PDB file of C-alpha atoms in Angstrom:
ATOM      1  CA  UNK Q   1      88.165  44.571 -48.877  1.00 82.00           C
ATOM      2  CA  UNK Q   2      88.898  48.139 -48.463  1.00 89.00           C
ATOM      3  CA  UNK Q   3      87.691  51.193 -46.689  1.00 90.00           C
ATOM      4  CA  UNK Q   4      85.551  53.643 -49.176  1.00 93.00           C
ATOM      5  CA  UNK Q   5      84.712  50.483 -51.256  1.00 94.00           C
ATOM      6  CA  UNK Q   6      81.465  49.857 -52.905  1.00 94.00           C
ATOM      7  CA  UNK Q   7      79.861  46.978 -53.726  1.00 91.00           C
ATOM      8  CA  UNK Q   8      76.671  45.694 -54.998  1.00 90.00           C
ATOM      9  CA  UNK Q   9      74.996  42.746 -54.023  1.00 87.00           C
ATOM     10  CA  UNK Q  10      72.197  41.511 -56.058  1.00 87.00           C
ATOM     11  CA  UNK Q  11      69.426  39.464 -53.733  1.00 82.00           C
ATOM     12  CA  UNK Q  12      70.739  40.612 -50.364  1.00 80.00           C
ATOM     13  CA  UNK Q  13      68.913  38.515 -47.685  1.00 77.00           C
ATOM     14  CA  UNK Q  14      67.907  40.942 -44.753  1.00 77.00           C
ATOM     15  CA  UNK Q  15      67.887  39.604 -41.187  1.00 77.00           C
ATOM     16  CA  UNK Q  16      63.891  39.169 -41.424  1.00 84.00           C
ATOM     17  CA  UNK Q  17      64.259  37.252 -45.089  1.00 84.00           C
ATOM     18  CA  UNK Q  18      63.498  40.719 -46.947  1.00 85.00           C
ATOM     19  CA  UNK Q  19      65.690  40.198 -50.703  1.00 87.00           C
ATOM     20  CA  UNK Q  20      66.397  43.160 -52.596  1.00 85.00           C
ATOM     21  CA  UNK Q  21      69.567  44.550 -54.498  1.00 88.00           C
ATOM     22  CA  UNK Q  22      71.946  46.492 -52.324  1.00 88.00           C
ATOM     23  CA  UNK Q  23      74.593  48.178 -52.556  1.00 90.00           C
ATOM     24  CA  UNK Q  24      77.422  47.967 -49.403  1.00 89.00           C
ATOM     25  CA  UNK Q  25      79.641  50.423 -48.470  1.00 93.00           C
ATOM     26  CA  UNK Q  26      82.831  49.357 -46.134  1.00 91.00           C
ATOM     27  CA  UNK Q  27      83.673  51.496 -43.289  1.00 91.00           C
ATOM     28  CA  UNK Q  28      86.362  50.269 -41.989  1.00 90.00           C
ATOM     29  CA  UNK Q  29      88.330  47.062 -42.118  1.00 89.00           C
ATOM     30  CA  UNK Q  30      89.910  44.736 -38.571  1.00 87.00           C
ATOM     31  CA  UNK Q  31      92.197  42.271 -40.010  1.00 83.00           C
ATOM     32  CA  UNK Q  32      93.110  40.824 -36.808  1.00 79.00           C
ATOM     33  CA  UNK Q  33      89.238  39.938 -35.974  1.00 77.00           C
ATOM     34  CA  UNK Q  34      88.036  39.613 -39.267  1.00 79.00           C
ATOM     35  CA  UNK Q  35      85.021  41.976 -39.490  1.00 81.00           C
ATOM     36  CA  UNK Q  36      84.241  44.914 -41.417  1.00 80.00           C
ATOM     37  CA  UNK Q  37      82.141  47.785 -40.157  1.00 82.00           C
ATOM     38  CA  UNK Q  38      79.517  48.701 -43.628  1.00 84.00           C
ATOM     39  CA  UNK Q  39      76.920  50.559 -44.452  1.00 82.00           C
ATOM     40  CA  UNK Q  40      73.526  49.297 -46.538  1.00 82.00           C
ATOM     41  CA  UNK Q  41      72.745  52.855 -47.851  1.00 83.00           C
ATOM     42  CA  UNK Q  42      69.198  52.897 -49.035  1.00 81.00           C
ATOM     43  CA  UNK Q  43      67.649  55.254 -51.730  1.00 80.00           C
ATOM     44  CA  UNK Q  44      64.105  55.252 -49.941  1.00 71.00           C
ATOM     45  CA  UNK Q  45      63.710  58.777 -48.309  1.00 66.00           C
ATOM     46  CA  UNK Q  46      60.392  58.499 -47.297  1.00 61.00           C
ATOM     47  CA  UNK Q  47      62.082  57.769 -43.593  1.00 64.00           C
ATOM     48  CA  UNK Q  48      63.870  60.756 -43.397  1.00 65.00           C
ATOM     49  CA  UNK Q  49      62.530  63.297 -41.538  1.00 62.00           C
ATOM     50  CA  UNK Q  50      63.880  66.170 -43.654  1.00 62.00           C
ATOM     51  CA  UNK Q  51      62.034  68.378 -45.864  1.00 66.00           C
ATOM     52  CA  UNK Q  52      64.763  68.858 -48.411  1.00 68.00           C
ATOM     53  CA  UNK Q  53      67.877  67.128 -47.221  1.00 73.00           C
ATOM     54  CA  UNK Q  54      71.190  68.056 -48.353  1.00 84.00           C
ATOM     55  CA  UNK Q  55      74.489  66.329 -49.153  1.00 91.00           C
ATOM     56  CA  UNK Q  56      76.425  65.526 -46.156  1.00 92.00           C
ATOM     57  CA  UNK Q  57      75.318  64.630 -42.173  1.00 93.00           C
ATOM     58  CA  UNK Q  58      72.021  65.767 -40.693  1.00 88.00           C
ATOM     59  CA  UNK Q  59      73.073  65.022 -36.828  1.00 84.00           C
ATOM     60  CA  UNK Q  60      69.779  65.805 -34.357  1.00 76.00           C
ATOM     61  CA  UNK Q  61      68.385  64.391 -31.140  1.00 75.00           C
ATOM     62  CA  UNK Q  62      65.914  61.931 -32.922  1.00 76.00           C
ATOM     63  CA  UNK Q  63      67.847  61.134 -36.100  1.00 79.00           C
ATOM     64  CA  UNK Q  64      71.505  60.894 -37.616  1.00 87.00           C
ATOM     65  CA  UNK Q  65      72.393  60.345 -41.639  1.00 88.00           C
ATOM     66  CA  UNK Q  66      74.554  60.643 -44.539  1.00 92.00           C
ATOM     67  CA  UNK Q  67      73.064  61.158 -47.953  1.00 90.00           C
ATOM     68  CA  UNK Q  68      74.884  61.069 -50.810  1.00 94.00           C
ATOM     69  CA  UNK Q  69      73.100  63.442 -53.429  1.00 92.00           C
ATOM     70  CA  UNK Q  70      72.156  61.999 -56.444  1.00 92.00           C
ATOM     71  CA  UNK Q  71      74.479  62.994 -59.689  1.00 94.00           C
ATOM     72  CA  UNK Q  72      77.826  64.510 -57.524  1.00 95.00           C
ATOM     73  CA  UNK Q  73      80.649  63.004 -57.881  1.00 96.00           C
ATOM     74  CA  UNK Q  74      81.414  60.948 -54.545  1.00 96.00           C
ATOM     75  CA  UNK Q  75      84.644  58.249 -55.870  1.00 95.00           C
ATOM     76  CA  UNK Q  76      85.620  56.804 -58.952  1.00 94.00           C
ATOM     77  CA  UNK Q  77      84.698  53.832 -60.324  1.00 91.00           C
ATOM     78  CA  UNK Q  78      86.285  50.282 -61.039  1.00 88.00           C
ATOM     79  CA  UNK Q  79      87.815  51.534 -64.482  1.00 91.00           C
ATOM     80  CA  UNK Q  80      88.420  54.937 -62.818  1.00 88.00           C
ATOM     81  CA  UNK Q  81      85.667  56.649 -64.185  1.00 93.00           C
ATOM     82  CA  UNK Q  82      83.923  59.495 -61.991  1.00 95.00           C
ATOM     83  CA  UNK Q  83      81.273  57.648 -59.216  1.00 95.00           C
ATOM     84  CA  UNK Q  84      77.914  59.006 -58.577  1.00 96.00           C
ATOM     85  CA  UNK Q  85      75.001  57.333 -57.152  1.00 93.00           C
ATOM     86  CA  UNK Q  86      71.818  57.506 -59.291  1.00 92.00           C
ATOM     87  CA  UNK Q  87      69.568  58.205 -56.778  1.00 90.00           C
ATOM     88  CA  UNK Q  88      69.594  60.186 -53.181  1.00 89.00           C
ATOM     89  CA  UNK Q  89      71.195  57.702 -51.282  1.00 90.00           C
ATOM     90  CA  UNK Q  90      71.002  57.720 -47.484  1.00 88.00           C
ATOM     91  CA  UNK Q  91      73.268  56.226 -44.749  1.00 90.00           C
ATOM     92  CA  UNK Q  92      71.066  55.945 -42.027  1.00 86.00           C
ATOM     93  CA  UNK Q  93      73.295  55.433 -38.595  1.00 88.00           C
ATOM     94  CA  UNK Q  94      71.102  53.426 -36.312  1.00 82.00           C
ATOM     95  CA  UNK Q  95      69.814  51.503 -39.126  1.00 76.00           C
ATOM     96  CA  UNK Q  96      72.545  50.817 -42.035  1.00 82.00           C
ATOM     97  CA  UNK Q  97      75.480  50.659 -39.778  1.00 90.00           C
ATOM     98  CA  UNK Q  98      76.702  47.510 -38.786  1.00 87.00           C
ATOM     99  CA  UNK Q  99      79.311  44.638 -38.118  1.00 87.00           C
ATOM    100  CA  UNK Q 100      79.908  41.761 -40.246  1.00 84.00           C
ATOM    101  CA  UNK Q 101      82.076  39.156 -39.878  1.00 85.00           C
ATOM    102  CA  UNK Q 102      83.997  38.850 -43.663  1.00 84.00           C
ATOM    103  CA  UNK Q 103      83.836  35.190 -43.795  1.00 83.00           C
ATOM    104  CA  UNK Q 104      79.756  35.191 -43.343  1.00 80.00           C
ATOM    105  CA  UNK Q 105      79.367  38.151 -45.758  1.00 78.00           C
ATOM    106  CA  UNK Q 106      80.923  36.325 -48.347  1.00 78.00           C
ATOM    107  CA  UNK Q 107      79.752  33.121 -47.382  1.00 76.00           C
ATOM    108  CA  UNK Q 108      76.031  34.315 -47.603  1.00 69.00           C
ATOM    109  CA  UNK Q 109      76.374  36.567 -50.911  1.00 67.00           C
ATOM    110  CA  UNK Q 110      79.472  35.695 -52.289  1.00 62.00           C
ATOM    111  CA  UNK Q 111      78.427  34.968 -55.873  1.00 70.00           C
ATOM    112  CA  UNK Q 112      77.122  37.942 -57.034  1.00 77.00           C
ATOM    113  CA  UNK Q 113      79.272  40.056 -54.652  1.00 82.00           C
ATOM    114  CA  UNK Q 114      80.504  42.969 -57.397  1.00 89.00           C
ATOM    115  CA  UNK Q 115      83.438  45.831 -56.769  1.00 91.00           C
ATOM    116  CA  UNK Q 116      81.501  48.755 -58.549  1.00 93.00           C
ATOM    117  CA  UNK Q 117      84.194  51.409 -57.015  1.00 95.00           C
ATOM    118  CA  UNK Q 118      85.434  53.196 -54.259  1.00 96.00           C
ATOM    119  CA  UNK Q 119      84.631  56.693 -52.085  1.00 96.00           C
ATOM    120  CA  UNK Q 120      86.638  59.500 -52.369  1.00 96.00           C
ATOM    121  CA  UNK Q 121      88.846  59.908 -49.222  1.00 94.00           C
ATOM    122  CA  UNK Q 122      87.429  63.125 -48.410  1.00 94.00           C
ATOM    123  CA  UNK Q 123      83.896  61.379 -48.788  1.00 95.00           C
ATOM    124  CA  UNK Q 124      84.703  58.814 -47.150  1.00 93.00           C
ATOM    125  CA  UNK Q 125      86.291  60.488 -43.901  1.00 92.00           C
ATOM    126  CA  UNK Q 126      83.250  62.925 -43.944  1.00 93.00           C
ATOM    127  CA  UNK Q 127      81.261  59.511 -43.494  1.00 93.00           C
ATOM    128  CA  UNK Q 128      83.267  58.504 -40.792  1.00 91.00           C
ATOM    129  CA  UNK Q 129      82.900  61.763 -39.207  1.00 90.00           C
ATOM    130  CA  UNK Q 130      79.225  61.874 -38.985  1.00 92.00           C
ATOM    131  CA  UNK Q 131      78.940  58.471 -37.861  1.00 91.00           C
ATOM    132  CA  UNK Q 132      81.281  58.828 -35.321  1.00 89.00           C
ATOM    133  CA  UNK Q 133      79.508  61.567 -34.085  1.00 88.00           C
ATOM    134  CA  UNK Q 134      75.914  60.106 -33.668  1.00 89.00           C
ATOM    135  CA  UNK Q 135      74.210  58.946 -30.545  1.00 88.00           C
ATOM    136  CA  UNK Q 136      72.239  55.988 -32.368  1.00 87.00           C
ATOM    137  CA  UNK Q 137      75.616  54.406 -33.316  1.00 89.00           C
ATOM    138  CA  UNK Q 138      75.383  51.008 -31.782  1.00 88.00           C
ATOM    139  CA  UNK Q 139      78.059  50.745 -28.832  1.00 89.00           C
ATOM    140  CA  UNK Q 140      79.541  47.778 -30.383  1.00 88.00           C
ATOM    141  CA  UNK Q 141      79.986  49.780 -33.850  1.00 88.00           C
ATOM    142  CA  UNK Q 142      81.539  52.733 -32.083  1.00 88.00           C
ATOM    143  CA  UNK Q 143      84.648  50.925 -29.722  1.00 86.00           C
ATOM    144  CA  UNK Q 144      85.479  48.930 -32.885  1.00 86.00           C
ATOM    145  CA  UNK Q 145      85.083  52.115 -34.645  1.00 86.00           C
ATOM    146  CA  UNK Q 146      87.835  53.565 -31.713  1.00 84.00           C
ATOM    147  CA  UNK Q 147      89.965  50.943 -32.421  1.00 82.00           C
ATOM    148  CA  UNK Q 148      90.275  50.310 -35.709  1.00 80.00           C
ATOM    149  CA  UNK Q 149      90.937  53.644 -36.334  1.00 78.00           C
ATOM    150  CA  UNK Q 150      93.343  54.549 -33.333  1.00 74.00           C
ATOM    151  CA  UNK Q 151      90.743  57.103 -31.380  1.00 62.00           C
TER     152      UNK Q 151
END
């Protein structure tokens, strides 16, 4: 596992026994503890408290996300073809940002786990950025965040 990888994972179990498709993003990886810092981007916008949201990070005192527009070219895929999502797909911070331990990830949806491709550096950095830079980040998130990536 990468950072700027994305997989899918068909029948995700949510921490209140929700199952659905999802697709994960990795953040960033610690090899020395294990864990990888992901996102569970979601296409549903009807949370998002923007009238016509753009690509990129919407940062404000109530709310902090990353959406992906549908159609523009964000990575490339496993066989190197050009990676767009289908749909508007939204990274919200206090919601889709977490911590996993590698071992339970895999251990929990390990069989249909699927490499579909990987962000663009410049996509994925601009993730990082606006992540970084939002209040609702969990605290634990954030100092792994610092030191994983040296800041």
């Amino acid at each position: 596992m990468d950072a700027g990888n994305i997989y899918f994972i068909p029948d995700f179990v949510f921490e209140d026994g929700g199952i659905s498709n999802k697709i994960l993003i990795v953040i960033c990886v610690d090899d020395v503890e294990s864990v990888i810092i992901n996102a569970l981007p979601t296409s549903q916008d009807k949370c998002i408290p923007v009238d016509e949201p753009s690509h990129g990070c919407t940062r404000n005192h109530v709310f902090s996300f990353f959406m992906f527009e549908n159609g523009r070219i964000v990575g490339e895929e496993i066989d190197e073809s050009d990676f767009a999502f289908r749909k508007n797909t939204f990274v919200i911070v206090r919601d889709n940002v977490r911590m996993l331990k590698i071992s339970s990830l895999l251990q929990y949806h390990g069989q249909g786990f699927k490499h579909i491709g990987c962000l663009a550096t410049t996509e994925l950095n601009r993730l990082i950025k606006c992540i970084r830079g939002s209040k609702h980040l969990a605290r634990n998130v954030k100092r792994k965040l610092e030191t994983v990536l040296g800041e």
